[in-house]
Tab-separated table of C-alpha atoms in Angstrom:
chain	number	residue	atom	x	y	z
A	1	MET	CA	14.865	-39.660	-15.350
A	2	THR	CA	15.038	-40.792	-18.979
A	3	MET	CA	13.026	-43.446	-20.803
A	4	SER	CA	13.016	-44.853	-24.319
A	5	LYS	CA	10.692	-43.439	-26.957
A	6	ASN	CA	8.898	-46.753	-27.146
A	7	THR	CA	7.742	-46.458	-23.537
A	8	SER	CA	4.239	-45.118	-23.094
A	9	ARG	CA	3.666	-41.593	-21.789
A	10	ARG	CA	1.484	-42.842	-18.935
A	11	VAL	CA	4.249	-45.064	-17.598
A	12	HIS	CA	6.551	-42.050	-17.741
A	13	VAL	CA	4.116	-39.832	-15.816
A	14	LEU	CA	3.471	-42.458	-13.148
A	15	SER	CA	7.193	-43.027	-12.713
A	16	LEU	CA	7.799	-39.304	-12.443
A	17	VAL	CA	5.266	-38.886	-9.673
A	18	ALA	CA	6.352	-42.027	-7.814
A	19	ALA	CA	9.982	-40.920	-7.837
A	20	SER	CA	11.558	-38.777	-5.153
A	21	PHE	CA	11.049	-35.090	-4.606
A	22	PHE	CA	13.629	-34.315	-7.268
A	23	VAL	CA	12.710	-33.451	-10.862
A	24	ALA	CA	14.179	-35.266	-13.867
A	25	GLY	CA	14.162	-34.358	-17.549
A	26	VAL	CA	11.394	-35.431	-19.878
A	27	ALA	CA	12.739	-34.096	-23.158
A	28	ASP	CA	13.014	-37.453	-24.898
A	29	ALA	CA	9.506	-38.722	-23.966
A	30	ALA	CA	6.740	-39.039	-26.561
A	31	PRO	CA	4.163	-36.197	-26.582
A	32	PRO	CA	1.267	-36.906	-24.189
A	33	THR	CA	-2.198	-37.707	-25.438
A	34	LYS	CA	-5.208	-35.514	-24.707
A	35	GLU	CA	-6.313	-37.883	-21.930
A	36	GLU	CA	-2.848	-37.886	-20.363
A	37	CYS	CA	-2.803	-34.092	-20.446
A	38	VAL	CA	-6.126	-33.804	-18.626
A	39	ASP	CA	-5.118	-36.502	-16.135
A	40	ALA	CA	-1.787	-34.775	-15.374
A	41	HIS	CA	-3.567	-31.440	-14.925
A	42	GLY	CA	-5.920	-32.881	-12.324
A	43	ARG	CA	-3.245	-34.773	-10.379
A	44	ALA	CA	-0.922	-31.769	-10.375
A	45	GLN	CA	-3.686	-29.636	-8.864
A	46	ASP	CA	-4.133	-32.202	-6.074
A	47	MET	CA	-0.391	-32.247	-5.373
A	48	ARG	CA	-0.322	-28.464	-5.288
A	49	GLU	CA	-3.109	-28.408	-2.724
A	50	LYS	CA	-1.122	-30.876	-0.555
A	51	SER	CA	1.973	-28.592	-0.744
A	52	GLN	CA	3.854	-31.216	-2.738
A	53	LEU	CA	5.349	-28.409	-4.781
A	54	ALA	CA	8.201	-30.232	-6.522
A	55	ARG	CA	5.962	-33.129	-7.602
A	56	ALA	CA	3.219	-30.731	-8.687
A	57	ARG	CA	5.650	-28.718	-10.829
A	58	ALA	CA	7.000	-31.870	-12.494
A	59	THR	CA	3.470	-32.980	-13.339
A	60	PHE	CA	2.425	-29.536	-14.580
A	61	LEU	CA	5.372	-29.696	-16.976
A	62	VAL	CA	3.788	-32.826	-18.504
A	63	CYS	CA	0.532	-31.086	-19.372
A	64	ALA	CA	2.363	-27.886	-20.386
A	65	ASN	CA	3.504	-29.770	-23.481
A	66	PRO	CA	2.446	-28.022	-26.739
A	67	ALA	CA	0.740	-31.275	-27.749
A	68	CYS	CA	-1.884	-30.763	-25.024
A	69	PRO	CA	-5.135	-28.835	-25.621
A	70	SER	CA	-4.445	-25.099	-25.582
A	71	LEU	CA	-6.514	-24.348	-22.465
A	72	VAL	CA	-4.906	-27.164	-20.474
A	73	GLN	CA	-1.454	-26.346	-21.824
A	74	ALA	CA	-1.744	-22.651	-20.890
A	75	ASP	CA	-3.032	-23.420	-17.401
A	76	CYS	CA	-0.291	-25.976	-16.723
A	77	ALA	CA	2.432	-23.660	-18.041
A	78	HIS	CA	1.176	-20.872	-15.761
A	79	TYR	CA	1.233	-23.078	-12.655
A	80	ALA	CA	4.609	-24.602	-13.553
A	81	ASP	CA	6.088	-21.110	-13.846
A	82	GLU	CA	4.491	-20.068	-10.551
A	83	LEU	CA	5.868	-23.122	-8.738
A	84	GLU	CA	9.325	-22.533	-10.231
A	85	ARG	CA	9.657	-19.590	-7.829
A	86	LEU	CA	8.282	-21.512	-4.851
A	87	VAL	CA	10.015	-24.886	-5.134
A	88	PRO	CA	13.205	-24.845	-3.016
A	89	THR	CA	16.476	-26.209	-4.385
A	90	VAL	CA	19.516	-27.660	-2.630
A	91	THR	CA	23.085	-28.547	-3.515
A	92	PHE	CA	25.205	-31.313	-1.999
A	93	ASN	CA	28.895	-31.596	-1.236
A	94	ALA	CA	30.996	-34.100	0.688
A	95	ARG	CA	34.558	-33.623	1.964
A	96	ASP	CA	37.136	-35.533	3.956
A	97	GLY	CA	38.756	-34.345	7.179
A	98	ALA	CA	41.346	-32.349	5.245
A	99	GLY	CA	38.669	-30.468	3.276
A	100	ALA	CA	39.164	-32.340	-0.038
A	101	ASP	CA	36.029	-32.966	-2.120
A	102	LEU	CA	34.675	-36.523	-2.353
A	103	PRO	CA	32.801	-36.654	-5.687
A	104	ASN	CA	32.313	-40.437	-5.464
A	105	THR	CA	29.520	-40.019	-2.915
A	106	GLN	CA	25.885	-41.102	-3.110
A	107	VAL	CA	23.072	-38.993	-1.684
A	108	PHE	CA	19.716	-40.214	-0.368
A	109	VAL	CA	16.860	-37.933	0.663
A	110	ASP	CA	14.332	-39.628	2.941
A	111	ASP	CA	15.689	-43.050	1.794
A	112	THR	CA	15.315	-42.196	-1.915
A	113	GLN	CA	18.540	-41.946	-3.904
A	114	VAL	CA	18.825	-38.634	-5.721
A	115	ALA	CA	22.493	-38.612	-6.757
A	116	SER	CA	25.032	-41.349	-7.454
A	117	ARG	CA	27.951	-38.891	-7.692
A	118	LEU	CA	28.658	-35.305	-6.716
A	119	ASP	CA	30.875	-34.123	-9.546
A	120	GLU	CA	28.238	-32.167	-11.511
A	121	GLY	CA	27.639	-29.453	-8.912
A	122	LYS	CA	24.000	-28.986	-9.891
A	123	ALA	CA	21.019	-27.983	-7.759
A	124	PHE	CA	18.082	-30.315	-7.079
A	125	ASP	CA	14.411	-29.516	-6.492
A	126	ILE	CA	13.117	-30.626	-3.085
A	127	GLU	CA	9.849	-30.383	-1.228
A	128	PRO	CA	9.721	-27.761	1.551
A	129	GLY	CA	9.813	-29.166	5.077
A	130	LYS	CA	11.870	-31.613	7.134
A	131	HIS	CA	14.183	-34.134	5.470
A	132	VAL	CA	16.928	-36.578	6.379
A	133	VAL	CA	19.798	-36.446	3.877
A	134	ARG	CA	22.194	-39.412	3.919
A	135	PHE	CA	25.635	-39.172	2.337
A	136	VAL	CA	27.246	-42.549	1.561
A	137	HIS	CA	30.943	-42.817	0.702
A	138	ASP	CA	33.211	-45.855	0.807
A	139	GLY	CA	30.737	-47.790	2.962
A	140	LYS	CA	30.332	-44.999	5.499
A	141	GLU	CA	27.217	-42.891	6.065
A	142	VAL	CA	26.764	-39.348	7.348
A	143	PRO	CA	23.122	-38.374	8.036
A	144	VAL	CA	22.135	-34.699	7.998
A	145	LYS	CA	18.754	-33.432	9.192
A	146	VAL	CA	17.510	-30.272	7.480
A	147	VAL	CA	14.393	-28.098	7.329
A	148	VAL	CA	14.045	-26.481	3.904
A	149	SER	CA	11.918	-23.363	3.486
A	150	GLN	CA	9.611	-22.623	0.561
A	151	GLY	CA	11.368	-20.495	-2.062
A	152	GLU	CA	14.866	-21.229	-0.716
A	153	LYS	CA	17.298	-21.592	-3.610
A	154	ALA	CA	20.642	-23.448	-3.918
A	155	ARG	CA	20.912	-24.142	-0.196
A	156	PRO	CA	24.167	-26.067	0.407
A	157	ILE	CA	23.965	-29.310	2.408
A	158	SER	CA	27.373	-30.686	3.382
A	159	ALA	CA	28.864	-33.784	4.990
A	160	VAL	CA	32.352	-34.399	6.376
A	161	PHE	CA	33.787	-37.919	6.440
A	162	GLY	CA	36.427	-38.287	9.151
A	163	ASP	CA	37.617	-35.914	11.837
A	164	PRO	CA	38.829	-32.499	10.685
A	165	LYS	CA	42.602	-32.170	10.965
A	166	PRO	CA	43.729	-29.674	13.631
A	167	ALA	CA	45.407	-26.518	12.412
A	168	THR	CA	49.201	-26.474	12.704
A	169	PRO	CA	50.206	-24.172	15.570
A	170	ALA	CA	52.325	-21.118	14.838
A	171	GLY	CA	55.982	-22.020	14.585
A	172	GLY	CA	55.192	-25.576	13.466
A	173	ALA	CA	55.660	-27.090	16.948
A	174	SER	CA	53.374	-29.764	18.353
A	175	THR	CA	51.028	-29.260	21.263
A	176	ASP	CA	50.620	-31.133	24.527
A	177	GLY	CA	46.917	-31.070	25.218
A	178	GLY	CA	46.564	-27.428	24.206
A	179	LYS	CA	48.493	-26.200	27.264
A	180	THR	CA	51.876	-25.253	25.804
A	181	GLU	CA	51.170	-24.100	22.264
A	182	PRO	CA	54.074	-21.866	21.188
A	183	LYS	CA	53.275	-18.396	20.030
A	184	GLU	CA	55.041	-16.098	17.642
A	185	PRO	CA	57.831	-14.046	19.251
A	186	LYS	CA	56.644	-10.694	20.505
A	187	GLU	CA	58.565	-7.536	21.293
A	188	HIS	CA	58.962	-7.055	25.008
A	189	ARG	CA	60.019	-4.154	27.241
A	190	SER	CA	61.005	-4.356	30.877
A	191	ALA	CA	58.186	-3.432	33.242
A	192	LEU	CA	60.517	-1.825	35.819
A	193	PRO	CA	60.225	1.680	34.298
A	194	LEU	CA	56.446	1.399	34.544
A	195	VAL	CA	56.771	0.503	38.212
A	196	VAL	CA	58.862	3.630	38.730
A	197	ALA	CA	56.304	5.677	36.799
A	198	GLY	CA	53.566	4.187	38.954
A	199	ILE	CA	55.377	5.184	42.143
A	200	GLY	CA	55.803	8.692	40.755
A	201	ALA	CA	52.103	8.856	39.905
A	202	ALA	CA	51.245	7.777	43.455
A	203	ALA	CA	53.525	10.496	44.875
A	204	LEU	CA	51.974	13.053	42.540
A	205	GLY	CA	48.487	12.147	43.691
A	206	THR	CA	49.490	12.148	47.372
A	207	GLY	CA	51.202	15.528	47.030
A	208	LEU	CA	48.200	17.103	45.369
A	209	ALA	CA	45.964	15.749	48.112
A	210	LEU	CA	48.235	17.198	50.836
A	211	THR	CA	48.347	20.535	49.054
A	212	PHE	CA	44.580	20.838	48.928
A	213	VAL	CA	44.204	19.662	52.542
A	214	GLY	CA	46.818	22.160	53.717
A	215	LEU	CA	45.221	25.062	51.878
A	216	GLY	CA	41.891	24.044	53.305
A	217	LYS	CA	43.246	24.431	56.861
A	218	VAL	CA	44.269	28.070	56.295
A	219	PRO	CA	41.619	30.253	57.999
A	220	ASP	CA	39.492	32.444	55.795
A	221	SER	CA	40.865	35.558	57.507
A	222	CYS	CA	44.361	34.811	56.186
A	223	LYS	CA	45.791	35.285	52.693
A	224	VAL	CA	48.337	32.752	51.515
A	225	SER	CA	49.769	35.067	48.843
A	226	SER	CA	50.648	37.876	51.307
A	227	HIS	CA	51.154	35.694	54.426
A	228	GLU	CA	48.918	38.071	56.382
A	229	CYS	CA	45.986	37.382	58.706
A	230	ALA	CA	43.301	39.770	59.878
A	231	ALA	CA	43.454	38.822	63.580
A	232	PRO	CA	44.682	40.317	66.847
A	233	PRO	CA	48.204	39.478	68.036
A	234	GLY	CA	48.478	36.104	69.778
A	235	SER	CA	45.401	34.703	68.032
A	236	PRO	CA	45.540	30.935	67.251
A	237	VAL	CA	44.596	31.870	63.701
A	238	PHE	CA	48.280	32.539	62.971
A	239	ASP	CA	49.316	29.035	64.084
A	240	ASP	CA	46.547	27.434	62.027
A	241	ALA	CA	47.603	29.389	58.973
A	242	LYS	CA	51.249	28.480	59.518
A	243	ASN	CA	50.451	24.755	59.860
A	244	GLY	CA	48.173	24.785	56.805
A	245	VAL	CA	50.712	26.531	54.602
A	246	GLY	CA	53.451	24.174	55.790
A	247	LEU	CA	51.350	21.124	54.894
A	248	ALA	CA	50.516	22.633	51.513
A	249	ASN	CA	54.196	23.271	50.830
A	250	ILE	CA	55.053	19.658	51.677
A	251	GLY	CA	52.306	18.494	49.319
A	252	LEU	CA	53.526	20.813	46.573
A	253	VAL	CA	57.088	19.518	46.815
A	254	THR	CA	55.859	15.916	46.909
A	255	SER	CA	53.643	16.378	43.837
A	256	ILE	CA	56.442	18.040	41.849
A	257	ALA	CA	58.853	15.237	42.703
A	258	GLY	CA	56.242	12.573	41.955
A	259	GLY	CA	55.420	14.120	38.595
A	260	ALA	CA	59.107	14.205	37.668
A	261	VAL	CA	59.549	10.547	38.650
A	262	MET	CA	56.428	9.546	36.700
A	263	ILE	CA	57.569	11.330	33.534
A	264	GLY	CA	61.056	9.926	33.900
A	265	GLY	CA	59.687	6.382	34.244
A	266	LEU	CA	57.549	6.725	31.125
A	267	VAL	CA	60.440	8.132	29.099
A	268	TRP	CA	62.657	5.313	30.372
A	269	TYR	CA	60.056	2.721	29.337
A	270	PHE	CA	59.720	3.939	25.759
A	271	VAL	CA	63.414	4.610	25.054
A	272	GLN	CA	64.695	1.295	26.425
A	273	PRO	CA	65.662	-1.383	23.819
A	274	THR	CA	63.081	-4.101	23.166
A	275	THR	CA	63.693	-7.845	23.292
A	276	LYS	CA	61.764	-10.625	21.572
A	277	THR	CA	60.263	-13.342	23.726
A	278	THR	CA	58.255	-16.456	22.920
A	279	THR	CA	55.338	-17.179	25.219
A	280	VAL	CA	53.426	-20.420	25.710
A	281	GLY	CA	49.832	-21.155	26.534
A	282	ARG	CA	50.425	-20.977	30.271
A	283	GLY	CA	52.487	-18.621	32.397
A	284	VAL	CA	52.355	-15.390	34.364
A	285	GLN	CA	51.859	-11.897	33.023
A	286	TRP	CA	52.887	-8.895	35.112
A	287	THR	CA	51.000	-5.605	34.956
A	288	PRO	CA	52.085	-2.452	36.828
A	289	TRP	CA	49.421	-0.354	38.541
A	290	ALA	CA	49.248	2.844	40.532
A	291	SER	CA	46.674	4.871	42.438
A	292	ALA	CA	46.676	8.068	44.460
A	293	SER	CA	47.887	6.260	47.579
A	294	SER	CA	49.764	3.153	46.410
A	295	ALA	CA	51.487	1.373	43.499
A	296	GLY	CA	52.743	-2.075	42.621
A	297	LEU	CA	52.698	-5.017	40.189
A	298	GLY	CA	49.756	-7.307	39.401
A	299	ALA	CA	50.189	-10.876	38.176
A	300	HIS	CA	47.742	-13.089	36.275
A	301	GLY	CA	47.992	-16.220	34.185
A	302	THR	CA	47.376	-19.981	34.080
A	303	PHE	CA	49.295	-22.759	35.786
């Protein structure tokens, strides 16, 4: 706020206090009288007690003038410096839907205009608490509700006029409701070798299970390594041992074959040539799987 030198200091002080929460310069005002200094000191104390920090600081700056009595001037300068750290400040910016700045925008805080343009990029003092900030551009308004904390500095408050433009999908193609957005081509390998590897893994697991089951059926009185049993002739122990070893041998052969198939499938998968495919937002994805007793392909996707 600026006023001519012919305007009285009291009018300037009253205007400063009656203005919004935002502080204006007073450099070109006439020095205050002794009475105006004392009056400003008292009113600033009252504002400070009511937590009207920005108004109190602006009024303390009046009585901090060197023209004021030394005791009043020192006290006001002390409080003005103290409130400098407590008074929050905010910055404003307005943009269109494409993100371009709109400097020709007015800003109102709680129905009081504080900026006619936004091309200076400066910070404004504001009282702590709840506020409604209205941005006005080209006849349109965007209200923003904020809660500003004591001591908060240079908090940005923004407004967007118009709907933000959607980002261009990869590849530059249009979308149809977000269902068929094209994606960048990705390298792709056939899943058949993984199916083979999964079958081999299943055989490996089954063979190992049969081997352990077969060995478990061999009686404790028999030794698999020497094919001997400590039992009288004709004892059923020999048949049990024979059956157990036979089952273990079948499991061993099955596990060896399954392991070879699994390794072969994995090698096949990684050495095969890759192809590039373009996927869309909906479709089916195939995933091979295998367990100790089965294997197959899983499918998932959107339709």
